[in-house]
Coordinates of N, CA and C in Angstrom, one line a residue:
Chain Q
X10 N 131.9 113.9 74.0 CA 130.8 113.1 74.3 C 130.7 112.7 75.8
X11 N 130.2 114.1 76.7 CA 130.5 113.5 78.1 C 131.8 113.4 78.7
X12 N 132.6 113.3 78.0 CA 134.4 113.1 78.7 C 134.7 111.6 79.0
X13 N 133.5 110.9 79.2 CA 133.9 109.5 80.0 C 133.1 108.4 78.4
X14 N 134.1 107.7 78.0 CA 134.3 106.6 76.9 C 134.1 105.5 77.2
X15 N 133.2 104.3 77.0 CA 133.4 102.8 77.1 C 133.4 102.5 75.5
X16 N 134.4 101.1 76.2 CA 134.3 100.2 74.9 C 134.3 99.0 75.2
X17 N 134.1 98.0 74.7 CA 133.5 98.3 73.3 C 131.6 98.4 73.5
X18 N 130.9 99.1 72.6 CA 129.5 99.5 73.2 C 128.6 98.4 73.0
X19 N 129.0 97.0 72.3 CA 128.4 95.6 72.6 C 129.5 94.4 72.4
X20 N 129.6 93.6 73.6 CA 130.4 92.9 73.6 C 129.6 91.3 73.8
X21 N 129.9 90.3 72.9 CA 129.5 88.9 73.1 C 130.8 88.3 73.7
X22 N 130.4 86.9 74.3 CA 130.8 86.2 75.4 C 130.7 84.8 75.4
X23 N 131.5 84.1 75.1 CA 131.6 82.5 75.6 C 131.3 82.1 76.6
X24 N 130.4 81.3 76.9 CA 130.9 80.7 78.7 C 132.3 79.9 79.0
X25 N 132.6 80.9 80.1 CA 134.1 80.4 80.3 C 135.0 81.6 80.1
X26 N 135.0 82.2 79.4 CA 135.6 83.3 79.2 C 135.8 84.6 80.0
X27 N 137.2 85.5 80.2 CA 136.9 86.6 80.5 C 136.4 87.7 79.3
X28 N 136.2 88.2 80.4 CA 136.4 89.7 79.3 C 136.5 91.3 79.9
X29 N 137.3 92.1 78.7 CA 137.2 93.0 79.8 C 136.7 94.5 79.4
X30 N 136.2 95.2 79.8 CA 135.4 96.5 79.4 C 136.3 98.0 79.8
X31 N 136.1 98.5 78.7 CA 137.0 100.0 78.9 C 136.1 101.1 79.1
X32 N 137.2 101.7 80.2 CA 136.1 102.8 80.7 C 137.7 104.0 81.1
X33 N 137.5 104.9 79.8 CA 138.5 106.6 79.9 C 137.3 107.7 80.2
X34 N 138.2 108.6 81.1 CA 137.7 109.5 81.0 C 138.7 110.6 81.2
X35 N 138.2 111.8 80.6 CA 139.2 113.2 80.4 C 138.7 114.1 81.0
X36 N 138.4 113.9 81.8 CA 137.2 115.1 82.8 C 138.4 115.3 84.0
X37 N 139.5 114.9 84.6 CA 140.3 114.8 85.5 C 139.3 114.4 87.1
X38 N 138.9 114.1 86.7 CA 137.9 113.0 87.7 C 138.9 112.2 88.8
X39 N 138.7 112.7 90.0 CA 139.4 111.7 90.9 C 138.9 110.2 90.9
X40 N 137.7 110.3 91.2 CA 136.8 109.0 91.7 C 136.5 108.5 89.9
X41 N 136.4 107.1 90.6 CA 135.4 106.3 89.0 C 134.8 104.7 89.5
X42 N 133.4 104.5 89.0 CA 132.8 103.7 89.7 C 132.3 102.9 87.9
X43 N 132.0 101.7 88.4 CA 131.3 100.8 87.8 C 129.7 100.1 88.7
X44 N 128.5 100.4 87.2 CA 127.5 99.8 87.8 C 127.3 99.1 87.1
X45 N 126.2 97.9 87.6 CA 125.3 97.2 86.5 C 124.4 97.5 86.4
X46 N 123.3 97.4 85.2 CA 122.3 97.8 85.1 C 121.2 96.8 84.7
X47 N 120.5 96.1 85.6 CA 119.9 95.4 84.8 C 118.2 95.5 85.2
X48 N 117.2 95.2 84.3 CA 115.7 95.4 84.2 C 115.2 95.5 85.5
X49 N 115.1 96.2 85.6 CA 113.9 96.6 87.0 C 115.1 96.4 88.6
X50 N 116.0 96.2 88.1 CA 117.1 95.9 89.3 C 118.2 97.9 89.9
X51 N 117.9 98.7 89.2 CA 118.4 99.7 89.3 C 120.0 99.7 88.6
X52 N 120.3 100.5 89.3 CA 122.3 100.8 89.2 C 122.6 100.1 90.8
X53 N 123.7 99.0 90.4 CA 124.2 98.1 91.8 C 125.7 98.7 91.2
X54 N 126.9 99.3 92.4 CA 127.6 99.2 92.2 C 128.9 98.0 92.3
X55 N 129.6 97.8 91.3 CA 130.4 96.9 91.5 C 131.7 97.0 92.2
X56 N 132.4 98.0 91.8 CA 133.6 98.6 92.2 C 133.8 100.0 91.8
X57 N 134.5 100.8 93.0 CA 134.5 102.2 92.7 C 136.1 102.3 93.1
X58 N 136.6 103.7 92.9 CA 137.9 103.8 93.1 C 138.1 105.5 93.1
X59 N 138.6 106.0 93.8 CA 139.0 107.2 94.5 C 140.1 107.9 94.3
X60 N 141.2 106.9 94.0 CA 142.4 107.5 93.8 C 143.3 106.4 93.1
X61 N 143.8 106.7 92.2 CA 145.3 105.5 91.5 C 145.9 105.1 92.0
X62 N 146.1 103.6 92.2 CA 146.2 102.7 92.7 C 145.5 101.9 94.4
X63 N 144.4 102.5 93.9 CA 143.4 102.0 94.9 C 142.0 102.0 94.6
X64 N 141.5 101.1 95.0 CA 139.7 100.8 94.6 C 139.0 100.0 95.6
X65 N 137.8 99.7 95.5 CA 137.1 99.2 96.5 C 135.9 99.0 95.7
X66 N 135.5 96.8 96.8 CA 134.7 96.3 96.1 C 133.1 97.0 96.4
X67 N 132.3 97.1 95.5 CA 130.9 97.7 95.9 C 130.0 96.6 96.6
X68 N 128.6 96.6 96.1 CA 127.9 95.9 96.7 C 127.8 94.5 95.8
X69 N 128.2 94.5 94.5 CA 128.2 93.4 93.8 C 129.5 92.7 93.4
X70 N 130.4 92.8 93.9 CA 131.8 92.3 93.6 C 132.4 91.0 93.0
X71 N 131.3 90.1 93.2 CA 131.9 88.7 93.1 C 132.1 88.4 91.8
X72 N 133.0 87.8 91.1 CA 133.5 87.6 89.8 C 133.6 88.7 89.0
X73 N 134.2 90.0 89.7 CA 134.6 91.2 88.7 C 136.0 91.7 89.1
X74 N 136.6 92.5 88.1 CA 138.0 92.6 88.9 C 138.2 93.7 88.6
X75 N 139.1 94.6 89.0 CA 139.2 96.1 88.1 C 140.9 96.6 88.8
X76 N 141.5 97.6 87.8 CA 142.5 98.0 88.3 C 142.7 99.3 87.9
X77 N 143.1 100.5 88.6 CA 143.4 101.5 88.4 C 144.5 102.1 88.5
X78 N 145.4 102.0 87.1 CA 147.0 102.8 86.8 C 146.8 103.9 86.4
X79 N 146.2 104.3 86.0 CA 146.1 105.8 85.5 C 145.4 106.4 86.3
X80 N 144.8 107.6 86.3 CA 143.5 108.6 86.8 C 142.5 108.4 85.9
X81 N 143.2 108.4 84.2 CA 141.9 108.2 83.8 C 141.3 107.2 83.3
X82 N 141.9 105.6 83.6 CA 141.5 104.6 83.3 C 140.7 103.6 84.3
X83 N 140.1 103.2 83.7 CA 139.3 102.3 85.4 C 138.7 100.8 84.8
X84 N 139.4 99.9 83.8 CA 138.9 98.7 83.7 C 138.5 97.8 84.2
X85 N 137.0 97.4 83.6 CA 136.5 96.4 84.7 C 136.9 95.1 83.1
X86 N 137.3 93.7 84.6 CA 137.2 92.5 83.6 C 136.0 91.4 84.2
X87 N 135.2 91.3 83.4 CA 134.3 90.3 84.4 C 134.8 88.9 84.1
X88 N 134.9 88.0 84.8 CA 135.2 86.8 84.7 C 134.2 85.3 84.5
X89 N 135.3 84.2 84.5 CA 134.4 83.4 84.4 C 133.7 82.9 85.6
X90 N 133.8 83.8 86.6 CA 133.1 83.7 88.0 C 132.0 84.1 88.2
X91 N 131.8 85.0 87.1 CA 130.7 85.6 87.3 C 129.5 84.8 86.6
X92 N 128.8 84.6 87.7 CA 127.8 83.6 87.3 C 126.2 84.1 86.4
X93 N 126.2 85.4 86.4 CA 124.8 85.7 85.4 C 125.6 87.3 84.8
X94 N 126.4 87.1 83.7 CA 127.2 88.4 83.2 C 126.5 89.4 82.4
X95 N 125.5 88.5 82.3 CA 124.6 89.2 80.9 C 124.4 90.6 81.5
X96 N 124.7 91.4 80.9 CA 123.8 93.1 81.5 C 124.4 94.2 81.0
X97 N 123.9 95.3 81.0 CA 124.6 96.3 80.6 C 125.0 97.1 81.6
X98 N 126.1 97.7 81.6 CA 127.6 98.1 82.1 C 128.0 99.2 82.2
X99 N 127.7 100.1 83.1 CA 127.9 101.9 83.0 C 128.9 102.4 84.2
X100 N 130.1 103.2 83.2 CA 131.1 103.5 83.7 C 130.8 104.9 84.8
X101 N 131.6 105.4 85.5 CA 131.0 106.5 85.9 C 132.3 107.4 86.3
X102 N 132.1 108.6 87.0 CA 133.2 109.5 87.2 C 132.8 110.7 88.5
X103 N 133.5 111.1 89.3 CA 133.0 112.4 89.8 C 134.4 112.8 90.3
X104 N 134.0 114.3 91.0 CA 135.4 114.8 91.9 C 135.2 114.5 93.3
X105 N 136.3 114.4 93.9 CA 136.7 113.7 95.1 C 136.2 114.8 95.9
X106 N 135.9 115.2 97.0 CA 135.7 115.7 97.9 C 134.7 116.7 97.4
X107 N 134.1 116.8 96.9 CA 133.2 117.9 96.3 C 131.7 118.4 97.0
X108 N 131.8 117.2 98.1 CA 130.9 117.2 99.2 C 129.3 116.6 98.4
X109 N 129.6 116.6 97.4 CA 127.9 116.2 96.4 C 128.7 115.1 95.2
X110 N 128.0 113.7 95.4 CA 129.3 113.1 94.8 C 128.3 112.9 93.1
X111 N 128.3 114.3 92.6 CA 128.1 114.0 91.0 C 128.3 113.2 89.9
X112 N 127.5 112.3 89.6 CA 128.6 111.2 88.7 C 128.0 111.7 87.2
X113 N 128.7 111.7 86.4 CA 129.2 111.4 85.0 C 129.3 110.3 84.6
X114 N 128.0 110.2 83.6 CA 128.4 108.4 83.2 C 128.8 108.5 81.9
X115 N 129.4 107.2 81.5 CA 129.4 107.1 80.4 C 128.4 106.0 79.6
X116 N 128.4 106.0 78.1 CA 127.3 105.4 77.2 C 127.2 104.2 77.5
X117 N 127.7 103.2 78.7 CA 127.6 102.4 78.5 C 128.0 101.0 78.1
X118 N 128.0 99.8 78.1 CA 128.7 98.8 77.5 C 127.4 97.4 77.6
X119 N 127.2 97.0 76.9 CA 125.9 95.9 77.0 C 126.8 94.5 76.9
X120 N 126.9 93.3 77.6 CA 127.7 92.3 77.5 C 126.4 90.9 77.1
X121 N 127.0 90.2 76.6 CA 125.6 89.0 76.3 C 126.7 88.0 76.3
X122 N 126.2 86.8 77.2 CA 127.1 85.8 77.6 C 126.3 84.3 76.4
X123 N 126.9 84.3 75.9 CA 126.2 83.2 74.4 C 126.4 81.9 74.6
Chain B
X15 N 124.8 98.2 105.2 CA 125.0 99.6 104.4 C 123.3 100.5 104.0
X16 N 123.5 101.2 103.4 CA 121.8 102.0 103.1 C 121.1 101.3 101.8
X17 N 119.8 101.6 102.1 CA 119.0 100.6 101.4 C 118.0 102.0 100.6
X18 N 117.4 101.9 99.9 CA 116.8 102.9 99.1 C 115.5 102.5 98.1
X19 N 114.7 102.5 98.6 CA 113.6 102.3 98.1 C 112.4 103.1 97.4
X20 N 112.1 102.7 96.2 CA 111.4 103.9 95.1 C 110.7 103.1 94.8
X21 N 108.9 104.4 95.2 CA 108.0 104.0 94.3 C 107.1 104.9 93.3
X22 N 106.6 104.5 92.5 CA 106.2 103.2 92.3 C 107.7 102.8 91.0
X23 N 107.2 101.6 90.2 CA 108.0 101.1 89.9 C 107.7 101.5 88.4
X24 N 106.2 101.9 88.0 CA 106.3 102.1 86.6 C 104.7 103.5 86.8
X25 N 104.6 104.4 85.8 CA 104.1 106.0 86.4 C 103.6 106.1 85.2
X26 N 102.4 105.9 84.7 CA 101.6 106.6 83.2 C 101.3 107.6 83.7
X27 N 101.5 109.2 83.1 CA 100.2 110.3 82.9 C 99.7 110.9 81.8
X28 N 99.0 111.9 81.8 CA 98.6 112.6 80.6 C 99.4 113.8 80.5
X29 N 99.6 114.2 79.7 CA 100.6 115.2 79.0 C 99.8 116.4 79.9
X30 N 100.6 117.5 80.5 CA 100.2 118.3 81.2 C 100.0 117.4 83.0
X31 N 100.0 116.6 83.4 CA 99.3 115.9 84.5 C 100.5 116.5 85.1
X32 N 100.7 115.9 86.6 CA 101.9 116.0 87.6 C 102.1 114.7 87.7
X33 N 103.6 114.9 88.1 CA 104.1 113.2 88.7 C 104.9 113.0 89.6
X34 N 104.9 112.6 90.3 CA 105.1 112.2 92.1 C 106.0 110.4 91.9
X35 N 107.3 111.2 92.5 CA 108.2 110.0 93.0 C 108.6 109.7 94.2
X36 N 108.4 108.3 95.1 CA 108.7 108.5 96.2 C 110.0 107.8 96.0
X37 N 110.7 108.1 97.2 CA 112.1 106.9 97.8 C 112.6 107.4 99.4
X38 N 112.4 106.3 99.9 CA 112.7 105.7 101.5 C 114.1 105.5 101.6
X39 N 114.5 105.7 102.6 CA 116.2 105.3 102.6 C 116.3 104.8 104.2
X40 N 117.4 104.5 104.5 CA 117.4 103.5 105.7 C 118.6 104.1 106.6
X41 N 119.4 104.8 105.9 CA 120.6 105.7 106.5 C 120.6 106.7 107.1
X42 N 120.4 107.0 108.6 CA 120.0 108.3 108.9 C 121.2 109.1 108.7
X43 N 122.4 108.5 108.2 CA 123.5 109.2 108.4 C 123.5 110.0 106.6
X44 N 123.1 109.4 105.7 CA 122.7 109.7 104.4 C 122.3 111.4 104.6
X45 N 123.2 111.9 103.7 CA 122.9 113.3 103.9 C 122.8 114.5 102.0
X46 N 123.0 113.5 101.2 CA 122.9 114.2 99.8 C 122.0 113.0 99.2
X47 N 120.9 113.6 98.2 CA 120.3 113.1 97.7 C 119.4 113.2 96.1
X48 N 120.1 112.6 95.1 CA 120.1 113.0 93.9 C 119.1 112.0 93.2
X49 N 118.8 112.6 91.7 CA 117.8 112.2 91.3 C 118.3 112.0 89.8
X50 N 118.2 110.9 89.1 CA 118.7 110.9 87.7 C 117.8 110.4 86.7
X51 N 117.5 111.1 85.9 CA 117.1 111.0 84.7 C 117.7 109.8 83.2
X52 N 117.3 108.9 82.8 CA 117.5 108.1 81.9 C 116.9 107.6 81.0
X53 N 116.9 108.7 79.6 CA 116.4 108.3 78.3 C 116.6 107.3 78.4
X54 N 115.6 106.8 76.7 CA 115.5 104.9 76.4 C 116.9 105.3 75.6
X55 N 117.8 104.3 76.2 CA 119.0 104.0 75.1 C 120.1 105.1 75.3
X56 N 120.0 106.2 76.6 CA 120.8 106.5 77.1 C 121.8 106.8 78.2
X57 N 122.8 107.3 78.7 CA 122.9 107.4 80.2 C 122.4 108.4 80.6
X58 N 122.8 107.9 82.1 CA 121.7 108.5 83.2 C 122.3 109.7 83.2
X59 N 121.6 110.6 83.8 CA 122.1 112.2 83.7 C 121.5 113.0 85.1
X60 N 122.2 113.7 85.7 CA 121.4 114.0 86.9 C 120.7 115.0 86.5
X61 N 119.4 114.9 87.4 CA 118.5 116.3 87.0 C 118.2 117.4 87.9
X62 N 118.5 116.9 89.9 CA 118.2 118.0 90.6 C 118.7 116.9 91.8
X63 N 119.2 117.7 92.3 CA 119.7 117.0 94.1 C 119.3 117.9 94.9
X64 N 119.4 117.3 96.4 CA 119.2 118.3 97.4 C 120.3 117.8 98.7
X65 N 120.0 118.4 99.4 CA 121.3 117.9 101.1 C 120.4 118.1 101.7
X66 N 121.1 117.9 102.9 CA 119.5 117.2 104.3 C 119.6 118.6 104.9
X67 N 120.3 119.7 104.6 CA 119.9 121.3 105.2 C 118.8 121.8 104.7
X68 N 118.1 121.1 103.7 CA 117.2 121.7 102.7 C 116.2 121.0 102.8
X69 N 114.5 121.4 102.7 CA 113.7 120.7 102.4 C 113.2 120.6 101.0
X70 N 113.5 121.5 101.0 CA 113.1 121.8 98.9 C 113.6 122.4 98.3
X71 N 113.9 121.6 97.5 CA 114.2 122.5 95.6 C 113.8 122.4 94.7
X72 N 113.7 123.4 94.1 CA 113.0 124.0 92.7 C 113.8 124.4 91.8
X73 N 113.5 123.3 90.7 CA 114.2 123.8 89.1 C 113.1 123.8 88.3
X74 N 112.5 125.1 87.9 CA 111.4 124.8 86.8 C 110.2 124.1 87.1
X75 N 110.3 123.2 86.2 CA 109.1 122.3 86.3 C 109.6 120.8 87.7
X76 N 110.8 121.0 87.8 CA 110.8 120.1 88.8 C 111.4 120.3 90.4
X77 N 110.9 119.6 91.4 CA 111.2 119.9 92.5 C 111.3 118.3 93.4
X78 N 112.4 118.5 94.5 CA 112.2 118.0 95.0 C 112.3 118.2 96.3
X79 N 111.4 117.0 97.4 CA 111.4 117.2 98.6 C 112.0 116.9 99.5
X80 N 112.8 116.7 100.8 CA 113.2 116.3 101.6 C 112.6 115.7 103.2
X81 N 112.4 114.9 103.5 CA 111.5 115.1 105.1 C 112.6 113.6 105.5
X82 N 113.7 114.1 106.7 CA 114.6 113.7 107.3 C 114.4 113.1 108.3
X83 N 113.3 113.1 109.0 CA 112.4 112.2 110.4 C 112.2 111.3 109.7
X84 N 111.5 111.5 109.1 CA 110.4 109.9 107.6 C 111.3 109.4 107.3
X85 N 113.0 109.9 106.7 CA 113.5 109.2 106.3 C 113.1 109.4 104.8
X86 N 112.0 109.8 103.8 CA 112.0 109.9 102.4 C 112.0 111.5 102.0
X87 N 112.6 111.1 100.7 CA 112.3 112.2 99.8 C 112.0 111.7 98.5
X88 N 111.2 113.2 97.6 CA 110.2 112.8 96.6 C 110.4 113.8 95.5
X89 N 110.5 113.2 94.1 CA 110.4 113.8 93.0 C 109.1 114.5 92.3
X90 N 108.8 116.1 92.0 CA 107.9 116.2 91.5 C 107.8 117.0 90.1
X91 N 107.2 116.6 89.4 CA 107.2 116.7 88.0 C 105.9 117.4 87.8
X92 N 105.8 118.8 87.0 CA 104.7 119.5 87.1 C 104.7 119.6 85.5
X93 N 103.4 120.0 84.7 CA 103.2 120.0 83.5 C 103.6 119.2 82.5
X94 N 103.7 118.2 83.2 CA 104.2 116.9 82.2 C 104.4 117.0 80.5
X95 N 105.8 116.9 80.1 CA 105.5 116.5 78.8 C 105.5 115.3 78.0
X96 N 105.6 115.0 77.2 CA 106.2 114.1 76.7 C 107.9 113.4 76.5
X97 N 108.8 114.9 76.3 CA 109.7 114.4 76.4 C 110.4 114.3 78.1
X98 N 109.9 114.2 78.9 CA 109.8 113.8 80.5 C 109.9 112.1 80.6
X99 N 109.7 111.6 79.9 CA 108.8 110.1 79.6 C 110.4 109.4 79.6
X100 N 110.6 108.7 81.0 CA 112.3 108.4 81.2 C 112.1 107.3 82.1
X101 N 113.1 107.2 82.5 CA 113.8 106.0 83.7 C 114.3 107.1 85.0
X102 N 113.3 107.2 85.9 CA 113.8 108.3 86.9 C 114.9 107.4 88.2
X103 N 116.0 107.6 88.4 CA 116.6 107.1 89.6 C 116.7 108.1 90.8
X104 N 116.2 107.6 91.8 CA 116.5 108.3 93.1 C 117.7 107.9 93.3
X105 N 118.9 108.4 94.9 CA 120.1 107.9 95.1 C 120.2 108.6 96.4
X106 N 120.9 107.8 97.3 CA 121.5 108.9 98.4 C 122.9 108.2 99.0
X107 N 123.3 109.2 100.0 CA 124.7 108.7 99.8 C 125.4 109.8 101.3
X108 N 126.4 109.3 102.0 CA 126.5 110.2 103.4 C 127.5 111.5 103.2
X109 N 127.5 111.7 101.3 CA 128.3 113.2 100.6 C 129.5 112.8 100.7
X110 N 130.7 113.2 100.6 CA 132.1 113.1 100.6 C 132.9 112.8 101.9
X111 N 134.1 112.2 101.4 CA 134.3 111.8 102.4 C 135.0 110.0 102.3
X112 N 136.0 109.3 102.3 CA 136.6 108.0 102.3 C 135.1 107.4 101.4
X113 N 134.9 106.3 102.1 CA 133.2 105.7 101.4 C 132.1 106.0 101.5
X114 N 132.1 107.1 102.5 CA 130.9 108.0 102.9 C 130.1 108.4 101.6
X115 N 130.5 108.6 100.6 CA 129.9 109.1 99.4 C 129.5 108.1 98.4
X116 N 129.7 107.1 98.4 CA 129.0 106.1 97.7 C 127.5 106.1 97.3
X117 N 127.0 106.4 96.0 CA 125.9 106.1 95.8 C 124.8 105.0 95.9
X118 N 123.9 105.2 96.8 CA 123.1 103.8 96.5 C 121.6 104.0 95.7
X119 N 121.2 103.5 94.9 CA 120.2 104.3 93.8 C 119.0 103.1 94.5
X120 N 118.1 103.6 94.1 CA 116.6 102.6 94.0 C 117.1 102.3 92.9
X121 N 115.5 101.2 92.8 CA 114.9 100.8 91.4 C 115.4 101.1 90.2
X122 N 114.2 102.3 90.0 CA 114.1 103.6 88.9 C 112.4 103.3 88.9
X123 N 112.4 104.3 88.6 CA 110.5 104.3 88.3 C 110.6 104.8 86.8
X124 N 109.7 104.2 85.5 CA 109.8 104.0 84.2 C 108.3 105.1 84.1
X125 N 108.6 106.3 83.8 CA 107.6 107.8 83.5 C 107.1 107.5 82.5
X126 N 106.1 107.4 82.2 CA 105.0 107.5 80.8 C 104.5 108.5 80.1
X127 N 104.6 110.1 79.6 CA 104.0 110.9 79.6 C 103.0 110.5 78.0
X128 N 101.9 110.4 78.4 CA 100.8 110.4 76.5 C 100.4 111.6 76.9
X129 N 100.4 112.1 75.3 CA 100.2 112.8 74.5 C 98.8 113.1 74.2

């Protein structure tokens, strides 16, 4: 299914709460990025990461966290900092130096803060 | 950082019509430039890129354009079908390279094709 997995594909939310969203992939993908998606706002990225144990905050960073131990894991946790969490959530993937940075996404993750 | 601007924001045609996407970017250093496709209720998927050595490419029914003075390039969609009828994202980015490669997407412009 694409190679690149989120979970879970709807997730509810307390105010106050973290929570955190899974994103695998088996493609052996160096790079892996998180966007948000929300109505008429495009794909903003939040954090991307290039190599294990290193990442970098995107254009939307504030109240998200993410860590990368493996190659093919790249969890984002959104926090209780994040002040409008509601949105949906797309993982992504490409190869490092490929000179054309092709991404691979995956299906997604929709969050609703209740 | 680069800014990326697509219009218009929402595109009705008639089945068979053509359809024309713009997007403005702000990065002269921006040198790959991709275009993604997004069913209702799916992920985005790319459908045709180009690099700033190129002014045009042709896949089929779709092409896109390059003009590197202006700063834009444009999606064009010929014999429109129905199942064309998507979420189009433009994107550009300064290709590979440490953060050089970062994508920055517009909007999306929401395609209408009737039948």
């Amino acid at each position: 299914d694409g190679g690149i997995t989120q979970s879970p594909k709807y997730l509810f939310r307390k105010e106050g709460q973290n929570v955190t969203l899974s994103c695998e992939q088996n493609l052996n993908h160096d790079a892996m990025y998180w966007y948000r998606q929300d109505p008429g706002q495009g794909l903003r990225l939040i954090y991307y990461s290039q190599i294990v144990n290193d990442f970098q905050k995107g254009d939307i960073a504030e109240g998200y966290s993410v860590s990368r131990e493996k190659k093919e894991s790249f969890p984002l946790t959104v926090t209780s900092a994040q002040k409008n969490p509601t949105a949906f959530y797309l993982c992504a993937s490409s190869i490092e130096g490929s000179g054309a940075n092709v991404l691979t996404f995956g299906a997604g993750s929709r969050l609703t803060v209740l | 950082g680069e800014n990326v601007e697509q219009h218009p924001s929402t595109l009705s045609v008639q089945e068979g019509d053509s359809a024309v996407i713009k997007c403005t970017y702000s990065d002269s250093a921006s040198n790959y430039f991709p275009w993604y496709k997004q069913e209702l209720g799916k992920r985005p998927q790319l459908i045709i890129d180009i690099r700033s050595n190129v002014g045009e490419k042709k896949d089929q029914r779709i092409a896109v354009t390059l003009n590197k003075t202006a700063k834009h390039f444009s999606l064009h969609i010929t014999e429109t079908q129905p199942e064309d009828s998507a979420v189009y994202f433009c994107a550009a980015s300064r290709g590979s390279g440490g953060s050089n490669y970062k994508l920055t997407f517009g909007k999306g412009t929401l395609l209408t094709v009737n039948p």
